[in-house]
XYZ file of C-alpha atoms in Angstrom:
263
model
C 22.845 62.743 -166.759
C 25.821 61.934 -164.619
C 27.629 58.676 -165.105
C 27.202 55.976 -162.541
C 30.168 55.319 -160.350
C 31.293 51.829 -159.887
C 31.390 50.350 -156.468
C 35.005 49.515 -156.692
C 35.822 53.049 -157.560
C 34.693 54.497 -154.187
C 37.818 53.571 -152.417
C 39.973 55.004 -155.107
C 38.134 58.306 -155.266
C 37.790 58.733 -151.436
C 33.951 58.862 -151.258
C 32.156 56.606 -148.833
C 28.442 55.997 -148.812
C 26.470 57.376 -145.818
C 25.921 55.062 -142.805
C 22.460 54.076 -141.625
C 21.501 55.966 -138.351
C 20.838 53.884 -135.250
C 19.392 55.185 -131.944
C 21.497 54.568 -128.868
C 20.211 51.770 -126.707
C 20.728 53.565 -123.375
C 18.487 56.617 -124.032
C 15.141 54.906 -123.964
C 13.871 56.492 -127.137
C 10.609 55.382 -128.740
C 10.736 51.942 -130.149
C 13.040 50.653 -127.491
C 12.324 48.827 -124.235
C 11.886 51.283 -121.260
C 13.815 50.596 -118.144
C 12.192 52.344 -115.006
C 14.337 54.435 -112.719
C 15.236 53.194 -109.290
C 13.456 55.132 -106.403
C 15.559 57.697 -104.598
C 16.592 56.537 -101.158
C 16.670 58.906 -98.160
C 19.831 59.394 -96.295
C 20.256 57.775 -92.902
C 19.999 61.109 -91.024
C 16.706 62.096 -92.716
C 15.190 58.699 -92.069
C 16.100 58.862 -88.394
C 14.559 62.353 -88.028
C 11.299 61.199 -89.620
C 11.165 58.226 -87.286
C 11.602 60.496 -84.224
C 8.780 62.824 -85.382
C 6.404 59.910 -85.884
C 7.240 58.517 -82.463
C 6.672 61.858 -80.709
C 3.318 62.314 -82.474
C 2.178 58.827 -81.488
C 3.167 59.463 -77.843
C 1.233 62.773 -77.727
C -1.906 61.192 -79.184
C -1.675 58.300 -76.741
C -1.318 60.597 -73.714
C -4.271 62.758 -74.799
C -6.589 59.808 -75.362
C -5.577 58.291 -72.017
C -6.302 61.558 -70.170
C -9.772 61.810 -71.749
C -10.598 58.234 -70.784
C -9.437 58.736 -67.179
C -11.492 61.942 -66.805
C -14.592 60.204 -68.175
C -14.188 57.307 -65.758
C -13.809 59.648 -62.788
C -16.895 61.632 -63.808
C -19.105 58.567 -63.929
C -17.554 56.878 -60.916
C -17.926 59.866 -58.502
C -21.739 59.665 -58.021
C -21.458 55.959 -57.272
C -18.753 56.490 -54.657
C -20.580 59.440 -53.076
C -23.870 57.617 -52.653
C -25.478 58.776 -55.879
C -25.183 62.510 -55.338
C -23.342 64.644 -57.818
C -20.965 67.095 -56.153
C -21.981 70.659 -56.662
C -19.943 73.750 -56.104
C -20.730 75.593 -52.910
C -22.632 78.800 -53.671
C -20.777 81.974 -53.134
C -21.840 83.765 -50.019
C -23.174 87.125 -51.065
C -22.841 89.925 -48.570
C -26.059 90.603 -46.740
C -27.546 93.970 -47.561
C -27.037 96.481 -44.861
C -29.867 98.701 -43.850
C -28.893 102.313 -44.388
C -28.941 104.406 -41.313
C -32.162 106.366 -40.871
C -33.739 104.996 -44.079
C -37.276 103.702 -44.654
C -40.424 104.178 -42.656
C -41.129 100.713 -41.326
C -39.468 97.629 -39.915
C -36.397 97.348 -37.753
C -33.419 99.430 -38.757
C -30.052 100.386 -37.379
C -30.234 103.528 -35.297
C -27.738 105.677 -33.522
C -27.447 105.490 -29.754
C -30.133 107.658 -28.164
C -29.971 109.325 -24.790
C -32.364 107.673 -22.318
C -34.113 110.982 -21.547
C -34.749 111.662 -25.237
C -36.098 108.164 -25.834
C -38.379 108.367 -22.799
C -39.785 111.728 -23.944
C -40.348 110.396 -27.482
C -42.243 107.337 -26.192
C -44.444 109.487 -23.945
C -45.482 111.758 -26.817
C -46.014 108.745 -29.068
C -48.589 107.491 -26.545
C -50.480 110.774 -26.918
C -50.456 110.346 -30.693
C -51.868 106.829 -30.312
C -54.768 108.137 -28.195
C -55.533 110.801 -30.762
C -55.553 108.168 -33.538
C -58.137 106.130 -31.598
C -60.455 109.149 -31.431
C -60.243 109.881 -35.159
C -62.437 106.942 -36.171
C -65.146 108.084 -33.751
C -65.030 111.626 -35.142
C -65.234 110.544 -38.774
C -68.276 108.396 -38.022
C -70.072 111.185 -36.132
C -69.819 113.949 -38.745
C -71.874 112.118 -41.384
C -75.603 111.947 -41.834
C -75.491 108.158 -41.647
C -75.236 108.503 -37.869
C -78.396 109.399 -35.987
C -78.484 112.840 -34.385
C -78.487 111.511 -30.814
C -75.613 109.076 -31.523
C -73.630 111.846 -33.252
C -74.020 114.065 -30.181
C -72.698 111.335 -27.872
C -69.741 110.596 -30.133
C -68.795 114.250 -30.579
C -69.004 114.946 -26.844
C -66.579 112.061 -26.280
C -64.208 113.351 -28.954
C -64.301 116.888 -27.615
C -63.509 115.789 -24.060
C -60.706 113.563 -25.253
C -59.183 116.374 -27.293
C -59.268 118.700 -24.328
C -57.423 116.161 -22.174
C -54.812 115.686 -24.882
C -54.189 119.430 -24.954
C -53.580 119.427 -21.218
C -51.150 116.529 -21.511
C -49.266 118.196 -24.371
C -48.790 121.253 -22.169
C -47.340 119.085 -19.406
C -45.179 116.898 -21.634
C -41.416 117.383 -21.712
C -40.332 118.174 -25.282
C -36.951 119.631 -24.292
C -34.882 116.397 -24.735
C -36.115 116.039 -28.327
C -34.413 117.651 -31.335
C -36.474 120.729 -32.156
C -38.725 119.939 -29.236
C -40.058 123.499 -28.950
C -41.313 123.487 -32.553
C -42.800 120.033 -32.143
C -44.756 121.108 -29.083
C -45.986 124.282 -30.788
C -47.332 122.541 -33.883
C -48.927 119.724 -31.902
C -50.623 122.112 -29.531
C -51.920 124.296 -32.387
C -53.151 121.257 -34.295
C -55.151 119.841 -31.377
C -56.443 123.205 -30.257
C -57.865 123.973 -33.698
C -59.211 120.407 -33.892
C -60.974 120.908 -30.540
C -62.638 124.069 -31.903
C -63.715 122.070 -34.953
C -65.145 119.371 -32.657
C -67.135 122.027 -30.794
C -68.665 123.274 -34.067
C -69.520 119.759 -35.202
C -71.122 119.140 -31.797
C -73.251 122.232 -32.265
C -74.306 120.917 -35.680
C -75.321 117.540 -34.186
C -77.240 119.257 -31.358
C -79.156 121.327 -33.915
C -80.140 118.103 -35.668
C -81.621 116.794 -32.416
C -83.664 119.955 -31.823
C -84.885 120.301 -35.419
C -86.889 117.407 -36.873
C -85.646 118.006 -40.407
C -83.681 115.846 -42.847
C -79.957 115.782 -42.084
C -77.891 118.348 -43.941
C -74.291 119.536 -43.664
C -75.052 122.912 -45.230
C -75.066 124.789 -41.931
C -72.864 127.532 -40.496
C -71.602 125.374 -37.627
C -70.654 122.511 -39.945
C -68.843 124.858 -42.369
C -66.944 126.448 -39.462
C -65.887 123.007 -38.302
C -64.468 122.237 -41.771
C -62.502 125.498 -41.868
C -60.938 124.901 -38.469
C -60.121 121.311 -39.408
C -58.252 122.545 -42.506
C -56.237 124.988 -40.371
C -55.418 122.208 -37.913
C -54.311 120.000 -40.801
C -51.509 122.411 -41.733
C -50.014 122.200 -38.244
C -50.415 118.428 -38.233
C -48.458 118.178 -41.477
C -45.576 120.257 -40.118
C -45.504 118.240 -36.910
C -45.459 114.870 -38.741
C -42.651 115.941 -41.083
C -40.408 116.983 -38.204
C -41.431 114.034 -36.042
C -40.494 111.506 -38.719
C -37.205 113.184 -39.560
C -35.831 113.998 -36.103
C -37.577 111.641 -33.671
C -39.306 108.517 -34.941
C -36.775 107.199 -37.464
C -33.580 108.217 -35.625
C -34.886 106.768 -32.359
C -36.332 103.592 -33.881
C -40.003 104.029 -32.918
C -42.095 101.430 -34.703
C -45.439 103.211 -35.154
C -45.677 105.440 -38.225
C -47.973 108.393 -37.586
C -49.901 110.264 -40.271
C -51.984 113.425 -40.356
C -55.201 111.419 -40.272
C -54.122 109.872 -36.950
C -54.116 113.205 -35.112
Protein backbone atom coordinates (compact mmCIF):
# COMPACT_ATOMS: atom_id res chain seq x y z
CA UNK A 1 0.00 0.00 0.00
CA UNK A 2 1.35 3.35 -1.03
CA UNK A 3 1.47 6.15 1.46
CA UNK A 4 -0.99 8.96 1.14
CA UNK A 5 0.41 12.23 -0.03
CA UNK A 6 -0.45 15.30 1.84
CA UNK A 7 -2.20 18.10 0.11
CA UNK A 8 0.45 20.57 0.96
CA UNK A 9 3.06 18.37 -0.54
CA UNK A 10 1.69 18.62 -4.12
CA UNK A 11 3.23 21.92 -4.79
CA UNK A 12 6.56 20.83 -3.50
CA UNK A 13 6.65 17.63 -5.52
CA UNK A 14 5.30 19.21 -8.79
CA UNK A 15 2.16 17.03 -9.17
CA UNK A 16 -1.17 18.70 -9.72
CA UNK A 17 -4.51 16.97 -9.52
CA UNK A 18 -6.47 16.58 -12.79
CA UNK A 19 -9.00 19.32 -13.72
CA UNK A 20 -12.69 18.58 -14.16
CA UNK A 21 -13.68 18.60 -17.94
CA UNK A 22 -16.22 21.17 -19.08
CA UNK A 23 -17.89 21.30 -22.53
CA UNK A 24 -17.47 24.52 -24.45
CA UNK A 25 -20.55 26.69 -24.43
CA UNK A 26 -20.39 27.64 -28.13
CA UNK A 27 -20.58 24.10 -29.62
CA UNK A 28 -24.15 23.29 -28.75
CA UNK A 29 -23.40 19.89 -27.32
CA UNK A 30 -26.06 17.86 -25.52
CA UNK A 31 -27.10 19.33 -22.26
CA UNK A 32 -26.69 22.87 -23.43
CA UNK A 33 -29.21 25.34 -24.85
CA UNK A 34 -29.40 25.14 -28.73
CA UNK A 35 -29.18 28.33 -30.64
CA UNK A 36 -30.73 27.98 -34.25
CA UNK A 37 -28.75 29.12 -37.24
CA UNK A 38 -29.73 32.24 -39.10
CA UNK A 39 -31.24 31.55 -42.64
CA UNK A 40 -28.91 32.11 -45.56
CA UNK A 41 -29.75 35.26 -47.47
CA UNK A 42 -29.57 35.42 -51.28
CA UNK A 43 -27.36 37.92 -52.91
CA UNK A 44 -28.90 40.98 -54.52
CA UNK A 45 -28.17 39.75 -58.08
CA UNK A 46 -29.85 36.35 -57.52
CA UNK A 47 -32.89 37.95 -55.96
CA UNK A 48 -33.29 40.33 -58.88
CA UNK A 49 -33.04 37.46 -61.42
CA UNK A 50 -35.72 35.47 -59.60
CA UNK A 51 -38.00 38.50 -59.56
CA UNK A 52 -37.59 38.96 -63.34
CA UNK A 53 -38.43 35.28 -64.02
CA UNK A 54 -41.57 35.47 -61.91
CA UNK A 55 -42.67 38.64 -63.66
CA UNK A 56 -42.16 37.17 -67.14
CA UNK A 57 -44.11 34.03 -66.20
CA UNK A 58 -47.00 36.08 -64.83
CA UNK A 59 -47.10 38.19 -68.03
CA UNK A 60 -47.18 35.08 -70.27
CA UNK A 61 -50.00 33.49 -68.28
CA UNK A 62 -51.98 36.73 -68.36
CA UNK A 63 -51.61 37.12 -72.14
CA UNK A 64 -52.66 33.50 -72.77
CA UNK A 65 -55.76 33.72 -70.59
CA UNK A 66 -56.74 37.03 -72.20
CA UNK A 67 -56.42 35.56 -75.72
CA UNK A 68 -58.62 32.58 -74.79
CA UNK A 69 -61.29 34.85 -73.34
CA UNK A 70 -61.30 37.12 -76.41
CA UNK A 71 -61.61 34.15 -78.80
CA UNK A 72 -64.51 32.73 -76.77
CA UNK A 73 -66.33 36.06 -76.83
CA UNK A 74 -65.91 36.39 -80.59
CA UNK A 75 -67.17 32.85 -81.17
CA UNK A 76 -70.38 33.43 -79.25
CA UNK A 77 -70.89 36.98 -80.47
CA UNK A 78 -70.60 36.19 -84.24
CA UNK A 79 -73.98 34.39 -84.65
CA UNK A 80 -75.73 37.26 -82.90
CA UNK A 81 -74.13 39.87 -85.15
CA UNK A 82 -74.77 37.83 -88.31
CA UNK A 83 -78.46 37.31 -87.64
CA UNK A 84 -78.17 33.95 -85.92
CA UNK A 85 -76.36 32.08 -88.66
CA UNK A 86 -73.03 30.48 -87.99
CA UNK A 87 -70.49 31.19 -90.72
CA UNK A 88 -69.49 28.12 -92.60
CA UNK A 89 -66.56 27.65 -94.88
CA UNK A 90 -67.40 27.75 -98.55
CA UNK A 91 -67.20 24.26 -100.05
CA UNK A 92 -64.38 23.62 -102.38
CA UNK A 93 -65.44 23.56 -105.97
CA UNK A 94 -64.62 20.14 -107.31
CA UNK A 95 -63.86 19.91 -111.00
CA UNK A 96 -66.79 18.63 -112.98
CA UNK A 97 -66.16 15.24 -114.51
CA UNK A 98 -65.46 15.40 -118.16
CA UNK A 99 -67.08 12.94 -120.46
CA UNK A 100 -64.41 10.95 -122.26
CA UNK A 101 -64.49 11.26 -125.97
CA UNK A 102 -66.36 8.43 -127.68
CA UNK A 103 -67.23 6.67 -124.39
CA UNK A 104 -70.55 5.15 -123.28
CA UNK A 105 -73.57 4.12 -125.27
CA UNK A 106 -76.20 6.59 -124.17
CA UNK A 107 -76.75 10.22 -123.26
CA UNK A 108 -75.08 13.30 -124.64
CA UNK A 109 -71.34 13.17 -125.04
CA UNK A 110 -68.59 15.23 -126.56
CA UNK A 111 -67.95 14.27 -130.16
CA UNK A 112 -65.49 15.30 -132.78
CA UNK A 113 -66.59 17.59 -135.59
CA UNK A 114 -68.30 15.55 -138.29
CA UNK A 115 -68.51 16.40 -141.96
CA UNK A 116 -72.06 17.38 -142.95
CA UNK A 117 -72.20 14.73 -145.70
CA UNK A 118 -71.18 11.97 -143.28
CA UNK A 119 -73.73 13.07 -140.68
CA UNK A 120 -76.50 13.26 -143.27
CA UNK A 121 -75.71 9.74 -144.54
CA UNK A 122 -75.62 8.37 -140.97
CA UNK A 123 -79.03 9.88 -140.15
CA UNK A 124 -80.57 8.48 -143.33
CA UNK A 125 -79.41 4.94 -142.56
CA UNK A 126 -80.51 5.32 -138.95
CA UNK A 127 -84.04 5.97 -140.24
CA UNK A 128 -83.93 2.64 -142.08
CA UNK A 129 -82.86 0.91 -138.87
CA UNK A 130 -85.79 2.51 -137.03
CA UNK A 131 -88.26 1.16 -139.62
CA UNK A 132 -86.79 -2.31 -139.32
CA UNK A 133 -87.12 -2.15 -135.51
CA UNK A 134 -90.83 -1.33 -135.86
CA UNK A 135 -91.37 -4.45 -137.97
CA UNK A 136 -89.62 -6.77 -135.52
CA UNK A 137 -92.46 -6.73 -132.99
CA UNK A 138 -94.95 -7.70 -135.70
CA UNK A 139 -92.74 -10.58 -136.83
CA UNK A 140 -92.21 -11.96 -133.33
CA UNK A 141 -95.95 -11.96 -132.70
CA UNK A 142 -96.75 -13.72 -136.00
CA UNK A 143 -94.38 -16.69 -135.68
CA UNK A 144 -96.05 -18.13 -132.57
CA UNK A 145 -99.04 -20.39 -132.27
CA UNK A 146 -100.78 -17.86 -130.04
CA UNK A 147 -101.66 -15.92 -133.19
CA UNK A 148 -104.45 -17.28 -135.35
CA UNK A 149 -103.45 -18.62 -138.75
CA UNK A 150 -105.25 -15.89 -140.70
CA UNK A 151 -103.80 -13.11 -138.50
CA UNK A 152 -100.31 -14.63 -138.80
CA UNK A 153 -100.61 -14.60 -142.60
CA UNK A 154 -101.56 -10.91 -142.63
CA UNK A 155 -98.74 -9.96 -140.29
CA UNK A 156 -96.11 -11.94 -142.19
CA UNK A 157 -97.19 -10.50 -145.54
CA UNK A 158 -96.74 -7.02 -144.07
CA UNK A 159 -93.31 -7.89 -142.69
CA UNK A 160 -92.17 -9.44 -145.95
CA UNK A 161 -93.21 -6.41 -148.00
CA UNK A 162 -91.56 -4.05 -145.56
CA UNK A 163 -88.32 -6.02 -145.66
CA UNK A 164 -88.29 -5.94 -149.43
CA UNK A 165 -88.68 -2.16 -149.44
CA UNK A 166 -85.86 -1.81 -146.93
CA UNK A 167 -83.58 -3.83 -149.19
CA UNK A 168 -84.32 -1.49 -152.07
CA UNK A 169 -83.58 1.55 -149.92
CA UNK A 170 -80.31 0.06 -148.66
CA UNK A 171 -79.22 -0.40 -152.27
CA UNK A 172 -79.96 3.25 -153.00
CA UNK A 173 -78.47 4.67 -149.80
CA UNK A 174 -75.14 6.47 -149.89
CA UNK A 175 -72.70 4.70 -147.56
CA UNK A 176 -69.57 6.25 -149.09
CA UNK A 177 -69.24 9.21 -146.64
CA UNK A 178 -69.23 6.82 -143.67
CA UNK A 179 -66.09 5.18 -142.26
CA UNK A 180 -66.07 1.64 -143.64
CA UNK A 181 -69.25 2.41 -145.51
CA UNK A 182 -68.77 -0.43 -148.02
CA UNK A 183 -68.61 -3.06 -145.26
CA UNK A 184 -71.58 -1.53 -143.48
CA UNK A 185 -73.69 -1.69 -146.62
CA UNK A 186 -72.65 -5.28 -147.33
CA UNK A 187 -73.55 -6.61 -143.89
CA UNK A 188 -76.83 -4.71 -143.74
CA UNK A 189 -77.88 -5.91 -147.15
CA UNK A 190 -76.98 -9.53 -146.35
CA UNK A 191 -78.78 -9.36 -143.01
CA UNK A 192 -82.05 -8.06 -144.48
CA UNK A 193 -81.90 -10.30 -147.52
CA UNK A 194 -81.57 -13.43 -145.38
CA UNK A 195 -84.28 -12.07 -143.05
CA UNK A 196 -86.60 -11.61 -146.05
CA UNK A 197 -86.03 -15.26 -147.04
CA UNK A 198 -86.84 -16.25 -143.46
CA UNK A 199 -90.03 -14.16 -143.62
CA UNK A 200 -91.04 -15.96 -146.81
CA UNK A 201 -90.63 -19.36 -145.11
CA UNK A 202 -92.59 -18.26 -142.06
CA UNK A 203 -95.32 -16.97 -144.40
CA UNK A 204 -95.47 -20.37 -146.06
CA UNK A 205 -95.82 -21.97 -142.62
CA UNK A 206 -98.72 -19.64 -141.71
CA UNK A 207 -100.43 -20.31 -145.07
CA UNK A 208 -100.19 -24.05 -144.46
CA UNK A 209 -101.92 -23.54 -141.12
CA UNK A 210 -104.82 -21.84 -142.89
CA UNK A 211 -105.21 -24.66 -145.42
CA UNK A 212 -104.86 -27.49 -142.89
CA UNK A 213 -107.38 -27.60 -140.03
CA UNK A 214 -104.91 -29.15 -137.60
CA UNK A 215 -103.50 -27.98 -134.26
CA UNK A 216 -100.73 -25.40 -134.66
CA UNK A 217 -97.22 -26.82 -134.73
CA UNK A 218 -93.81 -25.35 -135.54
CA UNK A 219 -92.33 -28.73 -136.46
CA UNK A 220 -92.56 -28.15 -140.21
CA UNK A 221 -89.95 -27.84 -142.95
CA UNK A 222 -90.87 -24.24 -143.78
CA UNK A 223 -90.67 -23.15 -140.14
CA UNK A 224 -87.28 -24.87 -139.65
CA UNK A 225 -85.94 -23.23 -142.82
CA UNK A 226 -87.07 -19.86 -141.53
CA UNK A 227 -85.12 -20.42 -138.28
CA UNK A 228 -81.95 -21.38 -140.17
CA UNK A 229 -82.07 -18.30 -142.37
CA UNK A 230 -82.77 -16.10 -139.36
CA UNK A 231 -79.64 -17.45 -137.64
CA UNK A 232 -77.55 -16.69 -140.75
CA UNK A 233 -78.99 -13.17 -140.89
CA UNK A 234 -78.16 -12.70 -137.21
CA UNK A 235 -74.43 -13.10 -137.87
CA UNK A 236 -74.46 -10.26 -140.39
CA UNK A 237 -76.56 -8.13 -138.06
CA UNK A 238 -73.99 -8.58 -135.29
CA UNK A 239 -71.11 -7.51 -137.53
CA UNK A 240 -73.06 -4.50 -138.76
CA UNK A 241 -73.99 -3.34 -135.22
CA UNK A 242 -70.41 -3.66 -133.95
CA UNK A 243 -69.04 -1.49 -136.75
CA UNK A 244 -71.97 0.92 -136.63
CA UNK A 245 -71.50 1.60 -132.92
CA UNK A 246 -67.74 1.99 -133.18
CA UNK A 247 -67.38 4.11 -136.32
CA UNK A 248 -70.72 5.88 -136.82
CA UNK A 249 -73.17 6.16 -133.95
CA UNK A 250 -70.88 7.09 -131.05
CA UNK A 251 -68.40 9.26 -132.98
CA UNK A 252 -71.22 11.16 -134.67
CA UNK A 253 -73.39 11.50 -131.56
CA UNK A 254 -76.51 9.64 -132.74
CA UNK A 255 -78.85 9.12 -129.81
CA UNK A 256 -80.61 5.86 -130.72
CA UNK A 257 -78.75 2.69 -129.73
CA UNK A 258 -79.46 -0.12 -132.18
CA UNK A 259 -79.28 -3.82 -131.34
CA UNK A 260 -79.48 -7.03 -133.34
CA UNK A 261 -83.08 -7.57 -132.29
CA UNK A 262 -84.02 -4.22 -133.86
CA UNK A 263 -83.06 -5.32 -137.38
